[in-house]
Coordinates of C-alpha atoms in Angstrom, one line a residue:
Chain A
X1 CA 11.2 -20.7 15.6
X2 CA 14.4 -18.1 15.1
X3 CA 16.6 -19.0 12.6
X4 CA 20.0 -18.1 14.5
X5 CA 21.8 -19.9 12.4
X6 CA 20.8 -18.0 9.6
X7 CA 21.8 -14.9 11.7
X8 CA 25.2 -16.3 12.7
X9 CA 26.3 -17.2 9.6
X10 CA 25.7 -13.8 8.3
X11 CA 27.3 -11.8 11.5
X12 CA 30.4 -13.8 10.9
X13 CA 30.9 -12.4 7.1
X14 CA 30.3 -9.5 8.7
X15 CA 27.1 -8.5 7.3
X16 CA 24.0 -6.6 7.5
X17 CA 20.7 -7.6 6.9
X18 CA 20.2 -5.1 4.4
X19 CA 23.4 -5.9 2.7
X20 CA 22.4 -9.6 2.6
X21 CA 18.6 -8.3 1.3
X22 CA 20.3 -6.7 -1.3
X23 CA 22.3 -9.3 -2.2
X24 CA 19.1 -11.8 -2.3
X25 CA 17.0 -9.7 -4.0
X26 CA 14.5 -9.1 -1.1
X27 CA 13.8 -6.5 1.4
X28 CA 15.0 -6.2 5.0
X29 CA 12.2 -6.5 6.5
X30 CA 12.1 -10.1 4.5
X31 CA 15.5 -11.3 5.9
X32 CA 14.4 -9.9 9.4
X33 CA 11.2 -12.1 9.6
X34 CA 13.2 -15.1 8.5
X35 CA 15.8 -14.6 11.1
X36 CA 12.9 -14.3 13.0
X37 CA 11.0 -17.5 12.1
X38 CA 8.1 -15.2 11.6
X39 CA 8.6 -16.5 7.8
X40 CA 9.2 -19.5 5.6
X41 CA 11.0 -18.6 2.9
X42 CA 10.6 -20.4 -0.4
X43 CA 13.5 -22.7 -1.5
X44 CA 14.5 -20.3 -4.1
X45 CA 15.2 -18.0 -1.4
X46 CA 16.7 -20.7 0.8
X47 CA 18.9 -21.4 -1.9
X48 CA 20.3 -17.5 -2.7
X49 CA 20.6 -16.9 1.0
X50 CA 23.1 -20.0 1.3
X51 CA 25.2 -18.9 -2.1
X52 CA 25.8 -15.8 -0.2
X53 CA 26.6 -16.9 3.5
X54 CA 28.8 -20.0 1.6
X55 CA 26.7 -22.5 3.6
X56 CA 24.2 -25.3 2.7
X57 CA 20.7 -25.8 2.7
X58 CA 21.0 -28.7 5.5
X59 CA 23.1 -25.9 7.8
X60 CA 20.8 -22.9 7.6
X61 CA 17.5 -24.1 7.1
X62 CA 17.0 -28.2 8.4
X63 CA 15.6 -28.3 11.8
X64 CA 16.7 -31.5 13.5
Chain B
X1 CA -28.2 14.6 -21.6
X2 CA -28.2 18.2 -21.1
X3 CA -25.5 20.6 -21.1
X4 CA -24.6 20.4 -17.4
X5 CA -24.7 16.4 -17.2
X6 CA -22.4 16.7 -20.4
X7 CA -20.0 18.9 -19.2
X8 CA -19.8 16.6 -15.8
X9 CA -19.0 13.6 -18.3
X10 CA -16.5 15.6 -20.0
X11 CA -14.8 16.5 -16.9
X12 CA -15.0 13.1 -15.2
X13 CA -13.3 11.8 -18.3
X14 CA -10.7 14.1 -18.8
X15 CA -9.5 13.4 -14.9
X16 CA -9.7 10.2 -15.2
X17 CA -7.6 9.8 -19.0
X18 CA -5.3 12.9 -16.5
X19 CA -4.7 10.7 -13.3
X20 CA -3.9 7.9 -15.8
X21 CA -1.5 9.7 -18.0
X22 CA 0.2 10.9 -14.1
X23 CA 0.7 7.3 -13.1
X24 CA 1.9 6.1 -16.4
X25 CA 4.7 9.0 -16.1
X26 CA 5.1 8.1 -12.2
X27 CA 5.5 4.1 -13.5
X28 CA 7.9 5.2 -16.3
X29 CA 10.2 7.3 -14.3
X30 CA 10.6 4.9 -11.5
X31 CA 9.0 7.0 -8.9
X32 CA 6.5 4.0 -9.0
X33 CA 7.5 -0.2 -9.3
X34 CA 5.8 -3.8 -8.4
X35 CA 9.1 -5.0 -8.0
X36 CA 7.8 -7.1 -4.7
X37 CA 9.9 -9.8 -3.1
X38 CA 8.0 -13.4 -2.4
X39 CA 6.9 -12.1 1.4
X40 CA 6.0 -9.4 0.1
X41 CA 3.3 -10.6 -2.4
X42 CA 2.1 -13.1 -0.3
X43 CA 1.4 -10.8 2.2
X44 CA -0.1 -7.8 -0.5
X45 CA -2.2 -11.2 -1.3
X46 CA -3.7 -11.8 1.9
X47 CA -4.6 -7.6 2.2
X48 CA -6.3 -7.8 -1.9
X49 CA -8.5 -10.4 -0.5
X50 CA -9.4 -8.0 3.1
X51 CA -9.8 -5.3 0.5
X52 CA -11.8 -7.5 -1.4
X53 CA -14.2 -8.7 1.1
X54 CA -14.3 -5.1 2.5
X55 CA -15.2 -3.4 -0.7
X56 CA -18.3 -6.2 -0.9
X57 CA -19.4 -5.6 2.5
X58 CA -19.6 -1.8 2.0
X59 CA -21.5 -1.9 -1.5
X60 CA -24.0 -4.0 -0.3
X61 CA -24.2 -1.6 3.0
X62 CA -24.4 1.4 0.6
X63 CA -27.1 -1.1 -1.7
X64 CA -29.1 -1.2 2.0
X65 CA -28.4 2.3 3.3
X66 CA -30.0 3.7 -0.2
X67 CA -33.3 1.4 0.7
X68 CA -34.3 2.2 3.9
X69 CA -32.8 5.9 4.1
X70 CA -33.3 7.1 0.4
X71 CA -31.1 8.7 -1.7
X72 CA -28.6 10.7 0.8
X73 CA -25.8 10.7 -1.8
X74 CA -24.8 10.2 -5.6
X75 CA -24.3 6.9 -7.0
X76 CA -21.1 7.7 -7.9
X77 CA -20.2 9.3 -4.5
X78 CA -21.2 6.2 -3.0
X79 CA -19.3 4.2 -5.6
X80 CA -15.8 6.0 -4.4
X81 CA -17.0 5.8 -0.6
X82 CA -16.7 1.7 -1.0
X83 CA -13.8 2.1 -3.1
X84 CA -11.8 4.4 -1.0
X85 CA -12.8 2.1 2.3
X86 CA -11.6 -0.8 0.9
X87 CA -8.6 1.1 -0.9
X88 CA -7.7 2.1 2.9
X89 CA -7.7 -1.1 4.6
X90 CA -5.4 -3.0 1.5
X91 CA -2.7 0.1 2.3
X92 CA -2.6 -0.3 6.0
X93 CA -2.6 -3.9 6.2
X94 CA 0.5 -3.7 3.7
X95 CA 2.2 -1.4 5.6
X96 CA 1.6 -3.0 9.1
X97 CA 3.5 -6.0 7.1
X98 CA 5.5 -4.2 5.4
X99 CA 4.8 -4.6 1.8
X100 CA 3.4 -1.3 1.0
X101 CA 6.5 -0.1 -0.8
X102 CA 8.2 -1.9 -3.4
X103 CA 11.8 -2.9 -3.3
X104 CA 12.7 0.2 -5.3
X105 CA 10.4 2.8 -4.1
X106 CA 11.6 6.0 -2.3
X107 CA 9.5 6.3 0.9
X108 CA 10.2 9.9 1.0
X109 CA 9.3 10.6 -2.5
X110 CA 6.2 8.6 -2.4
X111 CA 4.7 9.6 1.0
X112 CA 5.1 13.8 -0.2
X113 CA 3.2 12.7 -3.2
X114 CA 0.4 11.2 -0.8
X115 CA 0.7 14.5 1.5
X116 CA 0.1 16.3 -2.2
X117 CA -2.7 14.4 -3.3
X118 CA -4.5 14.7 0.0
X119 CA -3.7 18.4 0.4
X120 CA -5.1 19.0 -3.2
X121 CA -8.5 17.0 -3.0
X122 CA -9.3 17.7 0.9
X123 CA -8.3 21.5 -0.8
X124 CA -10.9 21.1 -2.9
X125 CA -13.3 19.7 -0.3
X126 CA -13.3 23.1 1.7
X127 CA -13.5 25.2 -1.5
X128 CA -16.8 23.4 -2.3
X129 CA -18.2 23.6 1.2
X130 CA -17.2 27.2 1.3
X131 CA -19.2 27.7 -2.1
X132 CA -22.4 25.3 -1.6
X133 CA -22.5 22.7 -3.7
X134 CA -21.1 19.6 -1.5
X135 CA -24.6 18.9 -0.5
X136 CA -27.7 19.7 -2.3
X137 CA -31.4 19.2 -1.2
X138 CA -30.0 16.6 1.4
X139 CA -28.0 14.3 -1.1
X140 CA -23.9 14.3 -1.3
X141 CA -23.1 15.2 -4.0
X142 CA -20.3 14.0 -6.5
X143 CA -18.2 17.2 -5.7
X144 CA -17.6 15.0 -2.4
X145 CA -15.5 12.9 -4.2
X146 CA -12.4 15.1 -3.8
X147 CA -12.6 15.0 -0.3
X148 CA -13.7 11.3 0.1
X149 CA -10.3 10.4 -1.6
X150 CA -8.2 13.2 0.3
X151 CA -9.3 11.8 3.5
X152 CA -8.2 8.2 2.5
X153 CA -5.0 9.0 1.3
X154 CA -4.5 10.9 4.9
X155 CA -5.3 8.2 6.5
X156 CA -2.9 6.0 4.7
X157 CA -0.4 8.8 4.9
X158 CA -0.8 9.0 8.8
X159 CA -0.1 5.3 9.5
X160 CA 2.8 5.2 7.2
X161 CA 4.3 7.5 9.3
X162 CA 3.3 6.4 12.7
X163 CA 4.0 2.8 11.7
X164 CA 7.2 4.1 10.2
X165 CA 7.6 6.4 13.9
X166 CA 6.9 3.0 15.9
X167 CA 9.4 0.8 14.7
X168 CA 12.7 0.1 16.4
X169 CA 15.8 1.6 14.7
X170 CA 18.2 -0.7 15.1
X171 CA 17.5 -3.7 12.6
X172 CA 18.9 -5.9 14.8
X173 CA 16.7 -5.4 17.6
X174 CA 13.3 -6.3 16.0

């Protein structure tokens, strides 16, 4: 399933995927595929990509 | 071990000790890194084990080929054959999911040193077909080496680039 919340949040600080990869520590391509469910990101990951987009866990990542 | 089977020895050795001294350099100067993000080690574990299973399959098909055909090439011909097969299909399942390069490895710099490496052993492939010695009484010999290993790192060079060619430009339209 596509994480567009994921992708919202980080359109709205106005950045791009490889800016946030950078920022994480991981690759593009990485931050694509999570955007575009294609992977599930460990909760290390999870955790760095909320620091940076200023958003919780629960917001990003929890599927109702 | 006579004087031609010594000076093979010697000049097996002092490639091998050569190539290893290269990488070392290539490692130390930061033209190589393993610095791999967690997709992209999970997914460079998943193409080990292919590699893995591959490199078994084609020993024991060598192990069978050398029964019921006889000798048709050197042991240590066949030896790189398996290894260059299975070398092959770890690199192009990486880069078909994108973990071939590390998160600090040049493309450019590292796909001219694949060109280079091809160039020079499938190089040296022609010069000993020109001057026989590639095949002798029937049997490959280990002069096909060179070319075995030029031919793989082609292979791996040309779907770099045509994956590389095939993908959409714009990030986000992936």
């Amino acid at each position: 399933m596509k994480n567009l919340r994921m992708k919202a949040a980080r359109a709205a600080l106005d950045l791009s995927q490889q800016q946030l990869a950078d920022a994480v520590g991981v690759s593009r391509q990485t931050i694509n595929a999570i955007e575009k469910g294609d992977y599930n990101p460990t909760i290390k990951l999870c955790a760095a990509i909320c620091r940076r987009l200023g958003k919780t866990l629960d917001e990003l990542f929890w599927e109702e | 071990m006579d004087h031609y089977h010594a000076g093979v020895l010697f000049g097996l050795t002092t490639g091998l000790l050569a190539g290893l001294a290269f990488v070392m350099f290539l490692f130390k100067r930061k033209i190589l890194d393993m610095s791999f993000d967690e997709r992209q080690e999970r997914a460079r574990g998943k193409a080990f084990q292919y590699a893995f299973l591959t490199l078994a399959a084609s020993a024991y098909a060598y192990g069978v080929s050398d029964l019921a055909l006889g000798r048709w090439c050197d042991v240590l011909t066949g030896v790189t054959l398996c290894f260059s097969v299975s070398v092959v299909v770890f690199a192009v399942t990486c880069i078909l999911k994108d973990a071939y390069l590390s998160l600090r490895e040049k493309p450019r710099t590292i796909m001219t040193f694949f060109a280079l490496l091809s160039l020079v052993n499938l190089g040296f492939g022609v010069m000993y077909h020109l001057s026989p010695g590639l095949v002798e009484n029937g049997v490959l010999t280990f002069r096909a080496v060179n070319p075995i290993i030029g031919s793989a790192t082609l292979v791996i060079l040309i779907v770099y680039i045509v994956n590389h060619l095939l993908r959409p430009r714009d990030e986000e339209a992936e």
